[in-house]
């Protein structure tokens, strides 16, 4: 029996995803037409003998319940959301809810970071864990991928013993170069790992009671990377499974455009029925149109466009490399490029909403998305995709370029390189 846990954090996390995470938990933001973590769920349901998916975070239950209900209906599987009483870190929630994870006696459980996107090779990884575990007595397999030297520093860095695929050395976000092999935030654990978590947890409690006025916040939190993986390095109990498939973090709205393209591309391979296929409207490359969206036959969409539920795409519009969320309206002859149009927004006629692509450097092998800061050293907005928050109105005949518009704004003129508060 196998289970899977998806870590989704909570409201204090996901700040780099603003303004898109202001009205909606980031894990529910639609990429390629489906909420970010639905892509995780779709990968998990393929795993043989998977009996349950637990979504773990500190968002309020009411923020997640509708989504979870829909997922249960759709996949006919036990899918639950468990809420941490405070941010418990990447392993604290696993430990706190250990009985929920252990019940039914799973042989293994997957843990997936909710803020990554990938062509998740979960079945291959499980086979790897099962075969190598017999030889090594391993209690965890980490998924790893190659990054560039410079980018590796923002990830957990791995040194692997190539002879037996064990984790030799692990440093979380090192300050100097360690290795270009990085942690993807996707793991398989055997339940024995809870013993190790218990040791770390109990030591923290002892420390807490031995120190006067100990902080109650850090007392409960546990960190998978520093407190579990690092001590396992060099013991032979952690294995490294390297993937060559597509994988990326999904921290920023720019990364959502990138993920949108890749997930659409995977649909082309595996779920072609999900992609639009017509002459009217004209479809270029991979495009997802929600069945309830209303797209005029004269519109030209693609490549890499997702149109959400009940959106209206009017006469003569052109949309490329963008996500248009539910209930939005793009009116006659408007153009949308490298942008995210928040739910319930409206772009007037003959307007242009345009961002700058921020893809990984195609000339550098293994380059990942740069999580560039919002502002550069001169305090100016770094060129990036244009984002309209929810419920934004853009008048006719204006240009909004490289800008971020907060939710519920009614613009009256053109903007270039600005955050509109
Ligand atoms: N339930 C819960 N509770 N989830 C959490 C919490 C928490 O308190 N804190 C973070 N998470 C979730 C986040 O939502 C995210 O999906 C995942 O755990 C990791 O979050 P971060 O703590 O922001 O770490 P990171 O993304 O900077 O780095 C991690 O992922 C990288 C790959 O994307 C590390 O595991 C790195 O080693 C790894 O390379």
CSV table of C-alpha atoms and ligand atoms in Angstrom, one decimal:
chain,number,residue,atom,x,y,z
A,1,UNK,CA,0.0,0.0,0.0
A,2,UNK,CA,1.3,3.4,-0.9
A,3,UNK,CA,0.2,6.9,0.1
A,4,UNK,CA,1.2,10.4,-1.0
A,5,UNK,CA,1.5,13.7,0.9
A,6,UNK,CA,1.6,17.1,-0.9
A,7,UNK,CA,3.1,19.9,1.1
A,8,UNK,CA,1.4,23.2,0.3
A,9,UNK,CA,2.4,25.7,3.1
A,10,UNK,CA,0.0,28.5,3.8
A,11,UNK,CA,-0.8,32.1,3.5
A,12,UNK,CA,2.5,33.5,4.7
A,13,UNK,CA,4.2,31.4,2.1
A,14,UNK,CA,3.6,32.2,-1.6
A,15,UNK,CA,4.3,35.9,-1.2
A,16,UNK,CA,6.4,35.9,-4.3
A,17,UNK,CA,3.3,34.7,-6.1
A,18,UNK,CA,1.4,37.9,-5.3
A,19,UNK,CA,-0.8,39.4,-6.5
A,20,UNK,CA,-2.1,36.1,-7.8
A,21,UNK,CA,-2.1,34.5,-4.3
A,22,UNK,CA,-4.1,37.3,-2.7
A,23,UNK,CA,-7.5,35.9,-3.3
A,24,UNK,CA,-6.7,32.3,-3.8
A,25,UNK,CA,-4.3,29.9,-2.2
A,26,UNK,CA,-1.3,29.6,-4.5
A,27,UNK,CA,-1.6,25.8,-4.9
A,28,UNK,CA,-5.0,26.3,-6.4
A,29,UNK,CA,-3.8,28.7,-9.1
A,30,UNK,CA,-4.7,27.2,-12.5
A,31,UNK,CA,-1.8,26.4,-14.8
A,32,UNK,CA,-2.6,24.7,-18.1
A,33,UNK,CA,-6.3,24.9,-17.0
A,34,UNK,CA,-5.8,22.9,-13.8
A,35,UNK,CA,-4.8,23.9,-10.2
A,36,UNK,CA,-1.1,23.6,-9.6
A,37,UNK,CA,-1.5,20.7,-7.2
A,38,UNK,CA,-4.0,18.9,-9.4
A,39,UNK,CA,-1.0,18.2,-11.6
A,40,UNK,CA,0.6,16.5,-8.6
A,41,UNK,CA,-2.6,14.6,-7.9
A,42,UNK,CA,-2.8,13.4,-11.5
A,43,UNK,CA,0.8,12.1,-11.3
A,44,UNK,CA,0.0,10.3,-8.0
A,45,UNK,CA,-3.1,8.6,-9.1
A,46,UNK,CA,-1.0,6.6,-11.6
A,47,UNK,CA,1.0,5.0,-8.8
A,48,UNK,CA,0.0,1.3,-8.4
A,49,UNK,CA,-1.6,0.6,-5.0
A,50,UNK,CA,-1.9,4.2,-4.1
A,51,UNK,CA,-4.6,4.4,-1.5
A,52,UNK,CA,-4.6,8.0,-0.2
A,53,UNK,CA,-3.4,11.5,-0.9
A,54,UNK,CA,-3.0,13.8,2.0
A,55,UNK,CA,-2.6,17.5,1.3
A,56,UNK,CA,-0.8,19.2,4.2
A,57,UNK,CA,-0.7,22.9,4.9
A,58,UNK,CA,-1.8,25.7,7.1
A,59,UNK,CA,-4.4,27.3,4.9
A,60,UNK,CA,-7.8,27.3,6.5
A,61,UNK,CA,-9.9,24.1,5.8
A,62,UNK,CA,-12.6,26.3,4.2
A,63,UNK,CA,-10.1,27.5,1.6
A,64,UNK,CA,-9.3,24.0,0.5
A,65,UNK,CA,-12.5,22.0,1.0
A,66,UNK,CA,-14.2,22.7,-2.3
A,67,UNK,CA,-11.1,21.7,-4.3
A,68,UNK,CA,-10.6,18.6,-2.2
A,69,UNK,CA,-14.3,17.6,-2.7
A,70,UNK,CA,-13.9,18.0,-6.5
A,71,UNK,CA,-10.7,15.9,-6.5
A,72,UNK,CA,-12.4,13.1,-4.6
A,73,UNK,CA,-15.3,13.1,-7.0
A,74,UNK,CA,-13.0,13.2,-10.1
A,75,UNK,CA,-10.4,10.6,-9.1
A,76,UNK,CA,-12.5,8.4,-6.8
A,77,UNK,CA,-9.7,8.2,-4.3
A,78,UNK,CA,-9.3,9.2,-0.6
A,79,UNK,CA,-8.0,12.7,-0.8
A,80,UNK,CA,-7.9,14.8,2.4
A,81,UNK,CA,-6.7,18.1,3.5
A,82,UNK,CA,-5.1,18.3,6.9
A,83,UNK,CA,-4.4,21.7,8.5
A,84,UNK,CA,-1.4,22.4,10.7
A,85,UNK,CA,-2.2,24.5,13.7
A,86,UNK,CA,0.8,26.7,12.9
A,87,UNK,CA,3.5,26.5,10.2
A,88,UNK,CA,5.2,23.3,11.2
A,89,UNK,CA,8.0,23.4,8.5
A,90,UNK,CA,8.5,20.8,5.8
A,91,UNK,CA,8.6,17.8,8.2
A,92,UNK,CA,6.7,19.1,11.3
A,93,UNK,CA,3.3,18.4,9.6
A,94,UNK,CA,4.4,14.9,8.5
A,95,UNK,CA,5.4,14.2,12.1
A,96,UNK,CA,2.3,15.8,13.7
A,97,UNK,CA,0.0,13.8,11.4
A,98,UNK,CA,2.1,10.6,11.5
A,99,UNK,CA,-0.8,8.4,12.7
A,100,UNK,CA,-2.9,9.6,9.7
A,101,UNK,CA,-0.1,8.8,7.4
A,102,UNK,CA,0.7,5.4,9.0
A,103,UNK,CA,-2.8,4.2,9.3
A,104,UNK,CA,-3.6,1.3,6.9
A,105,UNK,CA,0.1,0.4,7.2
A,106,UNK,CA,1.6,1.8,4.0
A,107,UNK,CA,4.9,0.3,2.8
A,108,UNK,CA,5.9,3.7,1.5
A,109,UNK,CA,4.7,7.2,1.2
A,110,UNK,CA,5.6,9.9,-1.3
A,111,UNK,CA,6.1,13.5,-0.2
A,112,UNK,CA,5.9,16.2,-2.9
A,113,UNK,CA,6.6,19.9,-2.5
A,114,UNK,CA,3.4,21.6,-3.8
A,115,UNK,CA,5.4,24.5,-5.4
A,116,UNK,CA,7.3,22.5,-8.0
A,117,UNK,CA,6.0,21.5,-11.4
A,118,UNK,CA,7.4,18.5,-13.4
A,119,UNK,CA,6.9,15.5,-15.5
A,120,UNK,CA,6.9,13.6,-12.2
A,121,UNK,CA,8.5,10.1,-12.8
A,122,UNK,CA,6.8,8.7,-9.7
A,123,UNK,CA,6.4,5.1,-10.8
A,124,UNK,CA,10.0,4.8,-12.0
A,125,UNK,CA,11.1,6.4,-8.7
A,126,UNK,CA,9.1,3.8,-6.7
A,127,UNK,CA,10.6,1.0,-8.7
A,128,UNK,CA,14.1,2.4,-8.0
A,129,UNK,CA,13.3,2.7,-4.3
A,130,UNK,CA,12.0,-0.8,-4.1
A,131,UNK,CA,15.0,-2.4,-5.9
A,132,UNK,CA,17.7,-0.4,-4.2
A,133,UNK,CA,16.2,-0.5,-0.8
A,134,UNK,CA,16.7,-4.3,-0.6
A,135,UNK,CA,20.4,-3.8,-0.9
A,136,UNK,CA,20.8,-0.7,1.2
A,137,UNK,CA,18.2,-0.7,3.9
A,138,UNK,CA,17.3,2.8,2.8
A,139,UNK,CA,14.4,4.7,4.3
A,140,UNK,CA,14.2,7.5,1.8
A,141,UNK,CA,14.8,8.2,-1.9
A,142,UNK,CA,15.2,11.8,-3.0
A,143,UNK,CA,14.5,12.9,-6.5
A,144,UNK,CA,17.4,15.0,-7.9
A,145,UNK,CA,18.1,16.9,-11.1
A,146,UNK,CA,21.0,18.8,-12.6
A,147,UNK,CA,21.1,22.6,-12.2
A,148,UNK,CA,23.7,25.1,-13.2
A,149,UNK,CA,26.6,25.9,-10.9
A,150,UNK,CA,25.3,29.4,-10.1
A,151,UNK,CA,21.7,28.4,-9.7
A,152,UNK,CA,22.4,25.3,-7.5
A,153,UNK,CA,22.9,27.6,-4.5
A,154,UNK,CA,19.1,28.2,-4.1
A,155,UNK,CA,18.4,24.5,-3.8
A,156,UNK,CA,19.3,21.6,-1.5
A,157,UNK,CA,22.6,20.3,-3.0
A,158,UNK,CA,23.4,16.6,-3.2
A,159,UNK,CA,26.6,14.7,-3.5
A,160,UNK,CA,25.9,11.1,-4.6
A,161,UNK,CA,27.9,8.0,-4.2
A,162,UNK,CA,27.6,6.9,-7.8
A,163,UNK,CA,28.6,3.3,-7.0
A,164,UNK,CA,25.5,2.5,-5.0
A,165,UNK,CA,23.3,5.7,-5.6
A,166,UNK,CA,23.3,6.6,-1.9
A,167,UNK,CA,23.4,10.2,-0.5
A,168,UNK,CA,26.9,10.9,0.5
A,169,UNK,CA,26.6,14.6,1.5
A,170,UNK,CA,23.7,17.1,1.6
A,171,UNK,CA,23.7,20.8,2.2
A,172,UNK,CA,20.5,22.9,2.1
A,173,UNK,CA,21.0,26.1,0.1
A,174,UNK,CA,24.7,26.3,0.5
A,175,UNK,CA,26.5,29.7,0.5
A,176,UNK,CA,29.3,28.3,-1.7
A,177,UNK,CA,29.3,25.8,-4.5
A,178,UNK,CA,28.8,22.1,-3.5
A,179,UNK,CA,27.2,20.3,-6.4
A,180,UNK,CA,25.1,20.8,-9.4
A,181,UNK,CA,22.9,17.9,-8.5
A,182,UNK,CA,19.9,19.4,-6.6
A,183,UNK,CA,16.9,18.2,-4.6
A,184,UNK,CA,13.6,18.3,-6.5
A,185,UNK,CA,11.5,18.3,-3.3
A,186,UNK,CA,10.0,14.9,-4.2
A,187,UNK,CA,10.7,12.0,-1.9
A,188,UNK,CA,9.7,8.4,-1.1
A,189,UNK,CA,9.9,7.5,2.6
A,190,UNK,CA,9.5,4.2,4.4
A,191,UNK,CA,7.5,4.7,7.6
A,192,UNK,CA,10.8,4.0,9.6
A,193,UNK,CA,11.6,7.6,9.0
A,194,UNK,CA,9.2,8.5,11.8
A,195,UNK,CA,11.7,7.1,14.3
A,196,UNK,CA,14.2,9.6,13.1
A,197,UNK,CA,11.6,12.4,13.2
A,198,UNK,CA,10.7,11.4,16.8
A,199,UNK,CA,14.4,11.7,17.8
A,200,UNK,CA,14.7,15.2,16.4
A,201,UNK,CA,11.3,16.2,17.8
A,202,UNK,CA,12.1,14.9,21.3
A,203,UNK,CA,15.5,16.6,21.4
A,204,UNK,CA,13.7,19.8,20.5
A,205,UNK,CA,11.3,19.4,23.4
A,206,UNK,CA,14.2,18.8,25.8
A,207,UNK,CA,16.0,21.9,24.5
A,208,UNK,CA,12.8,23.8,24.9
A,209,UNK,CA,12.2,22.8,28.5
A,210,UNK,CA,15.9,23.4,29.4
A,211,UNK,CA,15.9,26.9,28.1
A,212,UNK,CA,13.9,29.6,29.9
A,213,UNK,CA,11.3,31.4,27.7
A,214,UNK,CA,12.0,29.0,24.8
A,215,UNK,CA,10.2,30.0,21.7
A,216,UNK,CA,7.0,27.9,21.3
A,217,UNK,CA,7.0,28.4,17.5
A,218,UNK,CA,10.2,26.6,16.7
A,219,UNK,CA,9.5,24.0,19.2
A,220,UNK,CA,7.0,22.2,17.0
A,221,UNK,CA,8.5,22.9,13.6
A,222,UNK,CA,10.7,20.3,11.9
A,223,UNK,CA,12.6,20.7,8.7
A,224,UNK,CA,12.9,17.8,6.4
A,225,UNK,CA,16.0,19.0,4.6
A,226,UNK,CA,18.2,20.1,7.5
A,227,UNK,CA,17.0,17.9,10.3
A,228,UNK,CA,16.2,14.7,8.4
A,229,UNK,CA,18.0,14.5,5.2
A,230,UNK,CA,21.3,16.0,6.3
A,231,UNK,CA,21.8,13.6,9.1
A,232,UNK,CA,21.0,10.7,6.8
A,233,UNK,CA,23.7,11.6,4.4
A,234,UNK,CA,26.6,9.2,4.5
A,235,UNK,CA,24.7,6.5,6.4
A,236,UNK,CA,23.5,4.6,3.3
A,237,UNK,CA,19.9,5.1,4.4
A,238,UNK,CA,19.1,7.7,1.7
A,239,UNK,CA,19.1,7.0,-2.0
A,240,UNK,CA,19.3,9.5,-4.9
A,241,UNK,CA,17.1,9.0,-7.9
A,242,UNK,CA,18.2,11.4,-10.7
A,243,UNK,CA,15.7,12.4,-13.3
A,244,UNK,CA,16.4,13.9,-16.7
A,245,UNK,CA,12.7,14.8,-17.2
A,246,UNK,CA,11.4,18.4,-17.1
A,247,UNK,CA,11.2,19.8,-13.5
A,248,UNK,CA,11.1,23.4,-12.2
A,249,UNK,CA,10.1,25.3,-9.1
A,250,UNK,CA,6.9,27.3,-9.3
A,251,UNK,CA,7.6,30.2,-7.1
A,252,UNK,CA,6.8,33.2,-9.2
A,253,UNK,CA,4.1,34.2,-11.7
A,254,UNK,CA,6.8,34.1,-14.5
A,255,UNK,CA,7.4,30.5,-13.6
A,256,UNK,CA,3.6,29.9,-14.0
A,257,UNK,CA,3.8,30.9,-17.7
A,258,UNK,CA,6.8,28.6,-18.1
A,259,UNK,CA,5.0,25.7,-16.3
A,260,UNK,CA,1.9,26.4,-18.4
A,261,UNK,CA,3.8,25.8,-21.5
A,262,UNK,CA,5.4,22.5,-20.3
A,263,UNK,CA,2.1,21.1,-18.9
A,264,UNK,CA,0.3,21.9,-22.2
A,265,UNK,CA,3.2,20.1,-23.9
A,266,UNK,CA,2.7,17.1,-21.7
A,267,UNK,CA,-1.0,17.1,-22.6
A,268,UNK,CA,-0.1,17.0,-26.3
A,269,UNK,CA,1.8,13.7,-25.5
A,270,UNK,CA,-0.6,12.1,-23.0
A,271,UNK,CA,-4.0,13.9,-23.0
A,272,UNK,CA,-4.4,15.4,-26.5
A,273,UNK,CA,-8.1,15.5,-26.0
A,274,UNK,CA,-7.6,18.3,-23.5
A,275,UNK,CA,-6.0,20.6,-26.1
A,276,UNK,CA,-8.1,22.8,-28.4
A,277,UNK,CA,-8.1,21.7,-32.0
A,278,UNK,CA,-9.9,23.9,-34.5
A,279,UNK,CA,-9.7,26.3,-37.4
A,280,UNK,CA,-12.1,28.8,-35.9
A,281,UNK,CA,-10.8,30.2,-33.6
A,282,UNK,CA,-7.4,29.8,-35.1
A,283,UNK,CA,-5.2,27.6,-32.7
A,284,UNK,CA,-1.5,27.8,-32.9
A,285,UNK,CA,0.5,25.1,-31.0
A,286,UNK,CA,-0.8,24.0,-27.6
A,287,UNK,CA,-3.9,25.8,-26.3
A,288,UNK,CA,-6.3,24.8,-23.5
A,289,UNK,CA,-9.8,26.2,-23.6
A,290,UNK,CA,-12.2,25.4,-20.7
A,291,UNK,CA,-15.4,23.9,-22.1
A,292,UNK,CA,-17.4,26.7,-20.7
A,293,UNK,CA,-15.3,29.5,-22.2
A,294,UNK,CA,-16.7,31.5,-25.1
A,295,UNK,CA,-14.1,32.1,-27.8
A,296,UNK,CA,-15.0,34.0,-30.9
A,297,UNK,CA,-14.2,32.2,-34.2
A,298,UNK,CA,-12.1,35.1,-35.4
A,299,UNK,CA,-9.7,35.0,-32.4
A,300,UNK,CA,-6.2,33.7,-32.8
A,301,UNK,CA,-4.8,31.8,-29.8
A,302,UNK,CA,-1.4,30.2,-29.1
A,303,UNK,CA,1.1,28.9,-28.7
A,304,UNK,CA,0.9,28.1,-25.0
A,305,UNK,CA,-2.4,29.7,-23.9
A,306,UNK,CA,-4.9,28.6,-21.3
A,307,UNK,CA,-8.3,30.0,-21.1
A,308,UNK,CA,-10.3,29.5,-17.9
A,309,UNK,CA,-13.9,28.7,-17.2
A,310,UNK,CA,-16.6,31.1,-18.5
A,311,UNK,CA,-14.0,33.5,-20.0
A,312,UNK,CA,-15.0,35.5,-23.0
A,313,UNK,CA,-12.5,36.0,-25.8
A,314,UNK,CA,-14.0,38.4,-28.3
A,315,UNK,CA,-13.8,39.3,-32.0
A,316,UNK,CA,-10.3,39.6,-33.6
A,317,UNK,CA,-8.3,39.1,-30.4
A,318,UNK,CA,-4.8,37.7,-30.3
A,319,UNK,CA,-3.4,35.8,-27.3
A,320,UNK,CA,-0.1,34.2,-27.0
A,321,UNK,CA,2.0,32.6,-24.1
A,322,UNK,CA,-0.6,33.7,-21.5
A,323,UNK,CA,-3.0,32.5,-18.9
A,324,UNK,CA,-6.5,34.0,-18.9
A,325,UNK,CA,-8.4,33.0,-15.7
A,326,UNK,CA,-12.0,32.2,-15.2
A,327,UNK,CA,-14.7,34.8,-15.9
A,328,UNK,CA,-12.3,37.2,-17.6
A,329,UNK,CA,-13.2,39.1,-20.8
A,330,UNK,CA,-10.8,40.1,-23.5
A,331,UNK,CA,-12.7,42.4,-25.8
A,332,UNK,CA,-12.5,43.0,-29.5
A,333,UNK,CA,-9.1,43.4,-31.3
A,334,UNK,CA,-7.1,43.3,-28.1
A,335,UNK,CA,-3.7,41.6,-27.8
A,336,UNK,CA,-2.4,39.7,-24.8
A,337,UNK,CA,1.2,38.5,-24.7
A,338,UNK,CA,3.3,36.9,-21.9
A,339,UNK,CA,0.7,37.8,-19.3
A,340,UNK,CA,-1.6,36.4,-16.7
A,341,UNK,CA,-5.1,37.9,-16.6
A,342,UNK,CA,-6.7,37.4,-13.2
A,343,UNK,CA,-10.2,36.1,-12.7
A,344,UNK,CA,-13.1,38.3,-13.5
A,345,UNK,CA,-10.9,41.0,-15.2
A,346,UNK,CA,-11.7,42.9,-18.4
A,347,UNK,CA,-9.5,44.2,-21.2
A,348,UNK,CA,-11.2,46.8,-23.3
A,349,UNK,CA,-11.2,46.9,-27.1
A,350,UNK,CA,-8.0,47.6,-29.1
A,351,UNK,CA,-5.8,47.4,-26.0
A,352,UNK,CA,-2.5,45.7,-25.6
A,353,UNK,CA,-1.4,43.8,-22.4
A,354,UNK,CA,2.2,42.6,-22.8
A,355,UNK,CA,5.0,41.2,-20.6
A,356,UNK,CA,8.6,40.1,-21.1
A,357,UNK,CA,9.3,36.4,-21.3
A,358,UNK,CA,11.5,35.2,-18.4
A,359,UNK,CA,12.5,31.7,-19.5
A,360,UNK,CA,15.5,29.8,-18.4
A,361,UNK,CA,18.6,30.6,-20.5
A,362,UNK,CA,18.3,28.3,-23.5
A,363,UNK,CA,22.1,28.5,-24.1
A,364,UNK,CA,22.9,27.1,-20.7
A,365,UNK,CA,22.4,23.4,-20.3
A,366,UNK,CA,20.3,22.5,-17.2
A,367,UNK,CA,19.4,26.2,-16.6
A,368,UNK,CA,16.3,26.6,-14.5
A,369,UNK,CA,13.9,29.6,-14.1
A,370,UNK,CA,15.6,32.6,-12.5
A,371,UNK,CA,13.5,33.7,-9.5
A,372,UNK,CA,14.5,37.3,-10.2
A,373,UNK,CA,13.6,39.8,-7.5
A,374,UNK,CA,10.8,42.2,-8.3
A,375,UNK,CA,13.1,45.2,-8.3
A,376,UNK,CA,16.6,45.7,-9.7
A,377,UNK,CA,19.5,47.5,-7.9
A,378,UNK,CA,18.2,50.9,-9.1
A,379,UNK,CA,14.8,50.2,-7.5
A,380,UNK,CA,13.2,49.7,-10.9
A,381,UNK,CA,10.9,46.8,-11.7
A,382,UNK,CA,12.7,44.0,-13.4
A,383,UNK,CA,11.1,43.3,-16.8
A,384,UNK,CA,8.8,40.3,-16.4
A,385,UNK,CA,5.5,39.0,-17.4
A,386,UNK,CA,2.5,41.4,-17.0
A,387,UNK,CA,0.0,40.3,-14.3
A,388,UNK,CA,-3.5,41.6,-13.8
A,389,UNK,CA,-4.8,40.6,-10.4
A,390,UNK,CA,-8.4,39.6,-10.1
A,391,UNK,CA,-11.2,42.0,-11.0
A,392,UNK,CA,-9.0,44.5,-12.9
A,393,UNK,CA,-10.5,46.6,-15.6
A,394,UNK,CA,-8.3,47.9,-18.5
A,395,UNK,CA,-10.0,50.6,-20.7
A,396,UNK,CA,-10.0,50.5,-24.5
A,397,UNK,CA,-7.0,51.6,-26.6
A,398,UNK,CA,-4.3,51.5,-23.9
A,399,UNK,CA,-1.0,49.6,-23.5
A,400,UNK,CA,-0.1,47.9,-20.2
A,401,UNK,CA,3.5,46.6,-20.5
A,402,UNK,CA,5.7,44.8,-17.9
A,403,UNK,CA,3.4,45.8,-15.1
A,404,UNK,CA,1.8,44.3,-12.1
A,405,UNK,CA,-1.8,45.4,-11.3
A,406,UNK,CA,-3.2,44.6,-7.9
A,407,UNK,CA,-6.7,43.2,-7.7
A,408,UNK,CA,-9.8,45.3,-8.0
A,409,UNK,CA,-8.2,48.2,-9.9
A,410,UNK,CA,-9.8,50.2,-12.7
A,411,UNK,CA,-7.1,51.6,-14.9
A,412,UNK,CA,-7.7,54.7,-16.9
A,413,UNK,CA,-4.5,55.0,-19.0
A,414,UNK,CA,-1.4,53.2,-20.3
A,415,UNK,CA,1.4,51.9,-18.0
A,416,UNK,CA,4.9,50.7,-18.6
A,417,UNK,CA,7.1,49.0,-15.9
A,418,UNK,CA,5.0,49.8,-13.0
A,419,UNK,CA,3.3,48.2,-10.0
A,420,UNK,CA,-0.2,49.6,-9.8
A,421,UNK,CA,-1.4,49.5,-6.2
B,1,LIG,N1,2.6,21.9,5.3
B,1,LIG,C1,3.6,22.7,5.2
B,1,LIG,N2,3.9,23.4,6.4
B,1,LIG,N3,4.2,22.9,4.1
B,1,LIG,C2,5.3,23.8,4.1
B,1,LIG,C3,5.7,24.5,5.2
B,1,LIG,C4,5.0,24.3,6.4
B,1,LIG,O1,5.3,24.9,7.5
B,1,LIG,N4,6.7,25.3,4.9
B,1,LIG,C5,7.0,25.1,3.6
B,1,LIG,N5,6.1,24.2,3.1
B,1,LIG,C6,6.0,23.7,1.7
B,1,LIG,C7,6.0,24.7,0.7
B,1,LIG,O2,4.7,25.1,0.3
B,1,LIG,C8,6.7,24.1,-0.5
B,1,LIG,O3,5.8,23.3,-1.3
B,1,LIG,C9,7.6,23.1,0.2
B,1,LIG,O4,7.1,22.9,1.5
B,1,LIG,C10,9.1,23.6,0.3
B,1,LIG,O5,9.0,24.9,0.7
B,1,LIG,P1,10.2,25.9,1.1
B,1,LIG,O6,10.3,25.8,2.6
B,1,LIG,O7,9.8,27.2,0.6
B,1,LIG,O8,11.5,25.4,0.5
B,1,LIG,P2,12.2,25.7,-0.9
B,1,LIG,O9,11.1,25.5,-2.0
B,1,LIG,O10,12.9,27.0,-0.9
B,1,LIG,O11,13.2,24.5,-1.0
B,1,LIG,C11,12.8,23.2,-1.0
B,1,LIG,O12,12.5,22.8,-2.3
B,1,LIG,C12,13.6,22.8,-3.3
B,1,LIG,C13,13.0,22.3,-4.6
B,1,LIG,O13,12.0,23.1,-5.0
B,1,LIG,C14,13.9,22.3,-0.4
B,1,LIG,O14,13.4,21.1,-0.3
B,1,LIG,C15,15.1,22.3,-1.4
B,1,LIG,O15,16.1,21.4,-0.9
B,1,LIG,C16,14.7,21.9,-2.8
B,1,LIG,O16,15.8,22.0,-3.6
